[in-house]
Amino acid sequence: MKHPLLNSYKASDFETSIKALIPSYLPEWKPTEYEAGWAVAKAFSNISEQVAEQLNAVPEKLFLSYLDHIEIEPKEVEHALTPVQFTLRKKGSNAVRIPKKSQLISQSKAIFETQSEFTAQKATLGSCYLVDAKKDTIIDIGSKLEVQKNAHFDSKDSLQSHELYIRDDKLFLFKKNLGREQYIKLSIPCLKHCKWFYWGIDENSTQRWIAFEVSFKEE
């Protein structure tokens, strides 16, 4: 928050104002640099500058006093954090230990320290996935980027899948003709894109997942 500047005058500005008033109040006075009267004027100008600085500090002090009154405390000082990449020499070791508090200097001469000890290793990115929680998608972008540099990704490439298991020892005994007239009503997104199966015995007396006959009713 930028506080208002109540008085921007410096000592030189006060001296200029004094000189502008001399013809009206003391026309016979011709001040010079080392003259006693002008020395007093310069002292007054310096004191006035200090008073102006104190006056300009009042809004900030009042604002801090207000924050203190409503019990808002300043945040604790936090260290600046930045990601750092270490590059190993091609002909050097495959693994280098980086001690804790190793100092690094940025281009702006700011000094950073590593937070903990770790080992820098030569590695190749094995896989890369794009996860979008809102769209409920997981896309393998690593395999696509290997084929083309400017790859396009959409939800059709998603690896995301969900499985819902429903069990009832009496309701789904289809072998005994129980549950054949039953239906399941679910209200979930993308229902038409789901596949429904039940674990049962087919006409060949083999236990396996058997597809339901699914119908959709618009409400």
PDB file of C-alpha atoms in Angstrom:
ATOM      1  CA  MET A   1       0.000   0.000   0.000  1.00  0.00           C
ATOM      2  CA  LYS A   2       1.434   3.367  -1.045  1.00  0.00           C
ATOM      3  CA  HIS A   3       0.909   6.075   1.545  1.00  0.00           C
ATOM      4  CA  PRO A   4       0.222   9.700   0.549  1.00  0.00           C
ATOM      5  CA  LEU A   5       3.098  12.178   0.483  1.00  0.00           C
ATOM      6  CA  LEU A   6       2.003  15.133   2.603  1.00  0.00           C
ATOM      7  CA  ASN A   7       4.991  17.374   1.896  1.00  0.00           C
ATOM      8  CA  SER A   8       7.584  16.806  -0.836  1.00  0.00           C
ATOM      9  CA  TYR A   9       9.741  19.830   0.012  1.00  0.00           C
ATOM     10  CA  LYS A  10      13.488  19.424   0.499  1.00  0.00           C
ATOM     11  CA  ALA A  11      15.882  21.916   2.113  1.00  0.00           C
ATOM     12  CA  SER A  12      16.607  23.481  -1.283  1.00  0.00           C
ATOM     13  CA  ASP A  13      12.866  24.010  -1.865  1.00  0.00           C
ATOM     14  CA  PHE A  14      12.528  25.841   1.454  1.00  0.00           C
ATOM     15  CA  GLU A  15      15.539  28.018   0.571  1.00  0.00           C
ATOM     16  CA  THR A  16      13.914  28.904  -2.757  1.00  0.00           C
ATOM     17  CA  SER A  17      10.692  29.854  -0.963  1.00  0.00           C
ATOM     18  CA  ILE A  18      12.616  32.091   1.467  1.00  0.00           C
ATOM     19  CA  LYS A  19      14.344  33.893  -1.399  1.00  0.00           C
ATOM     20  CA  ALA A  20      10.965  34.425  -3.069  1.00  0.00           C
ATOM     21  CA  LEU A  21       9.610  36.098   0.097  1.00  0.00           C
ATOM     22  CA  ILE A  22      12.597  38.435   0.662  1.00  0.00           C
ATOM     23  CA  PRO A  23      11.412  41.220  -1.742  1.00  0.00           C
ATOM     24  CA  SER A  24       8.067  41.413   0.067  1.00  0.00           C
ATOM     25  CA  TYR A  25       9.344  41.365   3.653  1.00  0.00           C
ATOM     26  CA  LEU A  26      13.021  42.493   3.586  1.00  0.00           C
ATOM     27  CA  PRO A  27      13.684  44.214   0.247  1.00  0.00           C
ATOM     28  CA  GLU A  28      16.913  45.735   1.590  1.00  0.00           C
ATOM     29  CA  TRP A  29      18.354  42.282   2.420  1.00  0.00           C
ATOM     30  CA  LYS A  30      20.748  40.908  -0.166  1.00  0.00           C
ATOM     31  CA  PRO A  31      21.686  37.454   1.183  1.00  0.00           C
ATOM     32  CA  THR A  32      25.019  35.889   0.253  1.00  0.00           C
ATOM     33  CA  GLU A  33      26.294  32.334   0.752  1.00  0.00           C
ATOM     34  CA  TYR A  34      28.369  33.009   3.878  1.00  0.00           C
ATOM     35  CA  GLU A  35      26.251  35.802   5.346  1.00  0.00           C
ATOM     36  CA  ALA A  36      24.930  35.256   8.904  1.00  0.00           C
ATOM     37  CA  GLY A  37      21.292  35.830   7.992  1.00  0.00           C
ATOM     38  CA  TRP A  38      21.462  33.307   5.181  1.00  0.00           C
ATOM     39  CA  ALA A  39      23.140  30.783   7.501  1.00  0.00           C
ATOM     40  CA  VAL A  40      20.074  31.028   9.752  1.00  0.00           C
ATOM     41  CA  ALA A  41      17.815  30.579   6.700  1.00  0.00           C
ATOM     42  CA  LYS A  42      19.731  27.441   5.653  1.00  0.00           C
ATOM     43  CA  ALA A  43      19.482  26.017   9.186  1.00  0.00           C
ATOM     44  CA  PHE A  44      15.732  26.694   9.142  1.00  0.00           C
ATOM     45  CA  SER A  45      15.441  24.949   5.744  1.00  0.00           C
ATOM     46  CA  ASN A  46      17.269  21.848   6.982  1.00  0.00           C
ATOM     47  CA  ILE A  47      15.066  21.630  10.078  1.00  0.00           C
ATOM     48  CA  SER A  48      11.954  22.113   7.926  1.00  0.00           C
ATOM     49  CA  GLU A  49      13.032  19.208   5.688  1.00  0.00           C
ATOM     50  CA  GLN A  50      13.320  16.943   8.743  1.00  0.00           C
ATOM     51  CA  VAL A  51       9.872  18.038   9.932  1.00  0.00           C
ATOM     52  CA  ALA A  52       8.453  17.283   6.464  1.00  0.00           C
ATOM     53  CA  GLU A  53       9.976  13.774   6.542  1.00  0.00           C
ATOM     54  CA  GLN A  54       8.406  13.109   9.938  1.00  0.00           C
ATOM     55  CA  LEU A  55       5.093  14.448   8.665  1.00  0.00           C
ATOM     56  CA  ASN A  56       5.220  12.108   5.660  1.00  0.00           C
ATOM     57  CA  ALA A  57       5.758   9.155   8.008  1.00  0.00           C
ATOM     58  CA  VAL A  58       2.520   9.853   9.908  1.00  0.00           C
ATOM     59  CA  PRO A  59       0.097   8.039   7.494  1.00  0.00           C
ATOM     60  CA  GLU A  60       2.113   4.808   7.627  1.00  0.00           C
ATOM     61  CA  LYS A  61       2.375   4.971  11.424  1.00  0.00           C
ATOM     62  CA  LEU A  62      -1.380   5.521  11.696  1.00  0.00           C
ATOM     63  CA  PHE A  63      -2.027   2.614   9.323  1.00  0.00           C
ATOM     64  CA  LEU A  64       0.230   0.275  11.329  1.00  0.00           C
ATOM     65  CA  SER A  65      -1.460   1.435  14.518  1.00  0.00           C
ATOM     66  CA  TYR A  66      -4.841   0.614  12.969  1.00  0.00           C
ATOM     67  CA  LEU A  67      -3.674  -2.896  11.967  1.00  0.00           C
ATOM     68  CA  ASP A  68      -2.346  -3.423  15.476  1.00  0.00           C
ATOM     69  CA  HIS A  69      -5.675  -2.270  16.917  1.00  0.00           C
ATOM     70  CA  ILE A  70      -7.630  -4.873  14.903  1.00  0.00           C
ATOM     71  CA  GLU A  71      -5.009  -7.507  15.850  1.00  0.00           C
ATOM     72  CA  ILE A  72      -3.522  -8.110  12.409  1.00  0.00           C
ATOM     73  CA  GLU A  73       0.065  -9.221  12.816  1.00  0.00           C
ATOM     74  CA  PRO A  74       2.746  -8.980  10.114  1.00  0.00           C
ATOM     75  CA  LYS A  75       3.792 -12.179   8.367  1.00  0.00           C
ATOM     76  CA  GLU A  76       6.963 -13.853   9.453  1.00  0.00           C
ATOM     77  CA  VAL A  77       9.953 -13.446   7.192  1.00  0.00           C
ATOM     78  CA  GLU A  78      10.108 -16.273   4.655  1.00  0.00           C
ATOM     79  CA  HIS A  79      13.138 -17.367   2.708  1.00  0.00           C
ATOM     80  CA  ALA A  80      12.980 -17.026  -1.054  1.00  0.00           C
ATOM     81  CA  LEU A  81      12.759 -20.372  -2.837  1.00  0.00           C
ATOM     82  CA  THR A  82      13.647 -21.159  -6.431  1.00  0.00           C
ATOM     83  CA  PRO A  83      14.115 -24.404  -8.389  1.00  0.00           C
ATOM     84  CA  VAL A  84      17.694 -25.142  -9.411  1.00  0.00           C
ATOM     85  CA  GLN A  85      19.001 -27.513 -12.061  1.00  0.00           C
ATOM     86  CA  PHE A  86      22.415 -29.117 -11.690  1.00  0.00           C
ATOM     87  CA  THR A  87      24.128 -30.290 -14.879  1.00  0.00           C
ATOM     88  CA  LEU A  88      26.777 -32.983 -14.590  1.00  0.00           C
ATOM     89  CA  ARG A  89      29.789 -33.123 -16.853  1.00  0.00           C
ATOM     90  CA  LYS A  90      29.531 -35.582 -19.711  1.00  0.00           C
ATOM     91  CA  LYS A  91      32.850 -37.230 -18.872  1.00  0.00           C
ATOM     92  CA  GLY A  92      32.476 -36.935 -15.121  1.00  0.00           C
ATOM     93  CA  SER A  93      30.871 -39.137 -12.511  1.00  0.00           C
ATOM     94  CA  ASN A  94      27.323 -40.405 -12.998  1.00  0.00           C
ATOM     95  CA  ALA A  95      26.402 -39.317  -9.465  1.00  0.00           C
ATOM     96  CA  VAL A  96      27.589 -36.344  -7.403  1.00  0.00           C
ATOM     97  CA  ARG A  97      26.670 -35.647  -3.785  1.00  0.00           C
ATOM     98  CA  ILE A  98      25.466 -32.081  -3.193  1.00  0.00           C
ATOM     99  CA  PRO A  99      25.931 -31.143   0.501  1.00  0.00           C
ATOM    100  CA  LYS A 100      23.308 -29.291   2.497  1.00  0.00           C
ATOM    101  CA  LYS A 101      23.634 -25.475   2.435  1.00  0.00           C
ATOM    102  CA  SER A 102      25.682 -25.482  -0.762  1.00  0.00           C
ATOM    103  CA  GLN A 103      25.718 -21.851  -1.869  1.00  0.00           C
ATOM    104  CA  LEU A 104      24.606 -20.719  -5.318  1.00  0.00           C
ATOM    105  CA  ILE A 105      24.798 -17.190  -6.725  1.00  0.00           C
ATOM    106  CA  SER A 106      22.195 -15.914  -9.178  1.00  0.00           C
ATOM    107  CA  GLN A 107      22.806 -13.431 -11.977  1.00  0.00           C
ATOM    108  CA  SER A 108      21.463 -10.688  -9.697  1.00  0.00           C
ATOM    109  CA  LYS A 109      24.129 -11.648  -7.107  1.00  0.00           C
ATOM    110  CA  ALA A 110      21.521 -13.119  -4.745  1.00  0.00           C
ATOM    111  CA  ILE A 111      22.888 -16.000  -2.670  1.00  0.00           C
ATOM    112  CA  PHE A 112      20.839 -19.195  -2.273  1.00  0.00           C
ATOM    113  CA  GLU A 113      21.535 -22.359  -0.300  1.00  0.00           C
ATOM    114  CA  THR A 114      20.350 -25.908  -0.876  1.00  0.00           C
ATOM    115  CA  GLN A 115      17.866 -26.985   1.789  1.00  0.00           C
ATOM    116  CA  SER A 116      19.082 -30.547   2.168  1.00  0.00           C
ATOM    117  CA  GLU A 117      21.744 -32.947   0.991  1.00  0.00           C
ATOM    118  CA  PHE A 118      20.975 -34.898  -2.172  1.00  0.00           C
ATOM    119  CA  THR A 119      22.650 -36.803  -4.964  1.00  0.00           C
ATOM    120  CA  ALA A 120      22.594 -35.426  -8.499  1.00  0.00           C
ATOM    121  CA  GLN A 121      22.452 -38.213 -11.052  1.00  0.00           C
ATOM    122  CA  LYS A 122      22.435 -38.484 -14.794  1.00  0.00           C
ATOM    123  CA  ALA A 123      18.955 -39.597 -15.716  1.00  0.00           C
ATOM    124  CA  THR A 124      16.632 -39.878 -18.687  1.00  0.00           C
ATOM    125  CA  LEU A 125      12.949 -39.054 -18.476  1.00  0.00           C
ATOM    126  CA  GLY A 126      11.227 -42.425 -18.732  1.00  0.00           C
ATOM    127  CA  SER A 127       7.614 -41.318 -18.844  1.00  0.00           C
ATOM    128  CA  CYS A 128       5.547 -38.181 -18.599  1.00  0.00           C
ATOM    129  CA  TYR A 129       1.819 -37.889 -17.924  1.00  0.00           C
ATOM    130  CA  LEU A 130      -0.607 -34.991 -18.099  1.00  0.00           C
ATOM    131  CA  VAL A 131      -3.186 -35.149 -15.294  1.00  0.00           C
ATOM    132  CA  ASP A 132      -6.298 -32.968 -15.369  1.00  0.00           C
ATOM    133  CA  ALA A 133      -8.449 -33.438 -12.268  1.00  0.00           C
ATOM    134  CA  LYS A 134     -11.313 -31.303 -13.588  1.00  0.00           C
ATOM    135  CA  LYS A 135     -11.629 -33.287 -16.820  1.00  0.00           C
ATOM    136  CA  ASP A 136     -10.782 -36.571 -15.062  1.00  0.00           C
ATOM    137  CA  THR A 137      -8.116 -37.427 -17.619  1.00  0.00           C
ATOM    138  CA  ILE A 138      -4.642 -38.968 -17.521  1.00  0.00           C
ATOM    139  CA  ILE A 139      -2.741 -38.664 -20.798  1.00  0.00           C
ATOM    140  CA  ASP A 140       0.612 -40.227 -21.625  1.00  0.00           C
ATOM    141  CA  ILE A 141       2.335 -37.279 -23.284  1.00  0.00           C
ATOM    142  CA  GLY A 142       5.784 -38.868 -23.196  1.00  0.00           C
ATOM    143  CA  SER A 143       5.017 -41.467 -25.853  1.00  0.00           C
ATOM    144  CA  LYS A 144       3.411 -38.861 -28.108  1.00  0.00           C
ATOM    145  CA  LEU A 145       6.308 -36.442 -27.820  1.00  0.00           C
ATOM    146  CA  GLU A 146       8.684 -39.189 -28.905  1.00  0.00           C
ATOM    147  CA  VAL A 147       6.783 -39.416 -32.190  1.00  0.00           C
ATOM    148  CA  GLN A 148       6.096 -35.720 -32.832  1.00  0.00           C
ATOM    149  CA  LYS A 149       7.448 -32.602 -31.150  1.00  0.00           C
ATOM    150  CA  ASN A 150       4.245 -30.548 -31.414  1.00  0.00           C
ATOM    151  CA  ALA A 151       1.701 -33.140 -30.308  1.00  0.00           C
ATOM    152  CA  HIS A 152      -1.982 -32.403 -29.713  1.00  0.00           C
ATOM    153  CA  PHE A 153      -3.685 -33.948 -26.700  1.00  0.00           C
ATOM    154  CA  ASP A 154      -7.386 -34.423 -26.046  1.00  0.00           C
ATOM    155  CA  SER A 155      -9.611 -36.443 -23.732  1.00  0.00           C
ATOM    156  CA  LYS A 156      -9.784 -39.318 -26.242  1.00  0.00           C
ATOM    157  CA  ASP A 157      -6.173 -40.151 -25.378  1.00  0.00           C
ATOM    158  CA  SER A 158      -6.980 -40.458 -21.674  1.00  0.00           C
ATOM    159  CA  LEU A 159      -5.820 -43.558 -19.807  1.00  0.00           C
ATOM    160  CA  GLN A 160      -8.221 -42.854 -16.962  1.00  0.00           C
ATOM    161  CA  SER A 161     -10.670 -45.606 -16.064  1.00  0.00           C
ATOM    162  CA  HIS A 162     -13.030 -46.289 -13.176  1.00  0.00           C
ATOM    163  CA  GLU A 163     -14.535 -49.512 -11.905  1.00  0.00           C
ATOM    164  CA  LEU A 164     -17.621 -49.849  -9.730  1.00  0.00           C
ATOM    165  CA  TYR A 165     -18.332 -53.190  -8.064  1.00  0.00           C
ATOM    166  CA  ILE A 166     -21.821 -53.936  -6.715  1.00  0.00           C
ATOM    167  CA  ARG A 167     -22.468 -57.145  -4.806  1.00  0.00           C
ATOM    168  CA  ASP A 168     -25.603 -58.663  -3.377  1.00  0.00           C
ATOM    169  CA  ASP A 169     -25.764 -62.345  -2.470  1.00  0.00           C
ATOM    170  CA  LYS A 170     -29.488 -62.563  -3.220  1.00  0.00           C
ATOM    171  CA  LEU A 171     -30.252 -59.857  -5.751  1.00  0.00           C
ATOM    172  CA  PHE A 172     -27.895 -61.012  -8.496  1.00  0.00           C
ATOM    173  CA  LEU A 173     -28.389 -64.779  -8.393  1.00  0.00           C
ATOM    174  CA  PHE A 174     -29.257 -64.909 -12.085  1.00  0.00           C
ATOM    175  CA  LYS A 175     -28.578 -68.637 -12.196  1.00  0.00           C
ATOM    176  CA  LYS A 176     -31.620 -69.144  -9.966  1.00  0.00           C
ATOM    177  CA  ASN A 177     -33.632 -66.625 -11.957  1.00  0.00           C
ATOM    178  CA  LEU A 178     -33.335 -64.030  -9.190  1.00  0.00           C
ATOM    179  CA  GLY A 179     -32.799 -60.415 -10.111  1.00  0.00           C
ATOM    180  CA  ARG A 180     -33.616 -60.757 -13.794  1.00  0.00           C
ATOM    181  CA  GLU A 181     -36.426 -58.229 -13.548  1.00  0.00           C
ATOM    182  CA  GLN A 182     -34.373 -55.828 -11.455  1.00  0.00           C
ATOM    183  CA  TYR A 183     -32.767 -52.691 -12.785  1.00  0.00           C
ATOM    184  CA  ILE A 184     -30.106 -50.341 -11.453  1.00  0.00           C
ATOM    185  CA  LYS A 185     -30.596 -46.592 -11.600  1.00  0.00           C
ATOM    186  CA  LEU A 186     -27.419 -44.513 -11.431  1.00  0.00           C
ATOM    187  CA  SER A 187     -26.980 -40.786 -11.894  1.00  0.00           C
ATOM    188  CA  ILE A 188     -23.322 -40.213 -12.735  1.00  0.00           C
ATOM    189  CA  PRO A 189     -21.542 -38.190 -15.447  1.00  0.00           C
ATOM    190  CA  CYS A 190     -20.759 -39.855 -18.775  1.00  0.00           C
ATOM    191  CA  LEU A 191     -23.080 -42.779 -18.019  1.00  0.00           C
ATOM    192  CA  LYS A 192     -23.465 -43.587 -21.714  1.00  0.00           C
ATOM    193  CA  HIS A 193     -19.720 -44.120 -22.045  1.00  0.00           C
ATOM    194  CA  CYS A 194     -19.657 -46.810 -19.348  1.00  0.00           C
ATOM    195  CA  LYS A 195     -19.655 -50.563 -19.887  1.00  0.00           C
ATOM    196  CA  TRP A 196     -21.572 -52.782 -17.460  1.00  0.00           C
ATOM    197  CA  PHE A 197     -20.791 -56.417 -16.633  1.00  0.00           C
ATOM    198  CA  TYR A 198     -21.782 -58.965 -14.042  1.00  0.00           C
ATOM    199  CA  TRP A 199     -19.839 -61.987 -12.845  1.00  0.00           C
ATOM    200  CA  GLY A 200     -21.785 -65.078 -13.690  1.00  0.00           C
ATOM    201  CA  ILE A 201     -21.945 -68.372 -15.542  1.00  0.00           C
ATOM    202  CA  ASP A 202     -22.569 -68.255 -19.269  1.00  0.00           C
ATOM    203  CA  GLU A 203     -24.371 -70.753 -21.470  1.00  0.00           C
ATOM    204  CA  ASN A 204     -21.196 -72.844 -21.639  1.00  0.00           C
ATOM    205  CA  SER A 205     -21.114 -73.154 -17.835  1.00  0.00           C
ATOM    206  CA  THR A 206     -18.035 -70.901 -17.685  1.00  0.00           C
ATOM    207  CA  GLN A 207     -17.638 -68.265 -14.998  1.00  0.00           C
ATOM    208  CA  ARG A 208     -16.745 -64.914 -16.511  1.00  0.00           C
ATOM    209  CA  TRP A 209     -17.772 -61.267 -16.769  1.00  0.00           C
ATOM    210  CA  ILE A 210     -20.971 -61.079 -18.800  1.00  0.00           C
ATOM    211  CA  ALA A 211     -22.200 -57.846 -20.357  1.00  0.00           C
ATOM    212  CA  PHE A 212     -25.463 -56.321 -19.186  1.00  0.00           C
ATOM    213  CA  GLU A 213     -28.083 -55.165 -21.627  1.00  0.00           C
ATOM    214  CA  VAL A 214     -27.972 -51.433 -20.932  1.00  0.00           C
ATOM    215  CA  SER A 215     -30.731 -48.998 -21.809  1.00  0.00           C
ATOM    216  CA  PHE A 216     -30.864 -45.271 -21.139  1.00  0.00           C
ATOM    217  CA  LYS A 217     -33.929 -43.304 -20.249  1.00  0.00           C
ATOM    218  CA  GLU A 218     -33.910 -39.551 -20.588  1.00  0.00           C
ATOM    219  CA  GLU A 219     -35.660 -37.784 -17.710  1.00  0.00           C
TER     220      GLU A 219
END
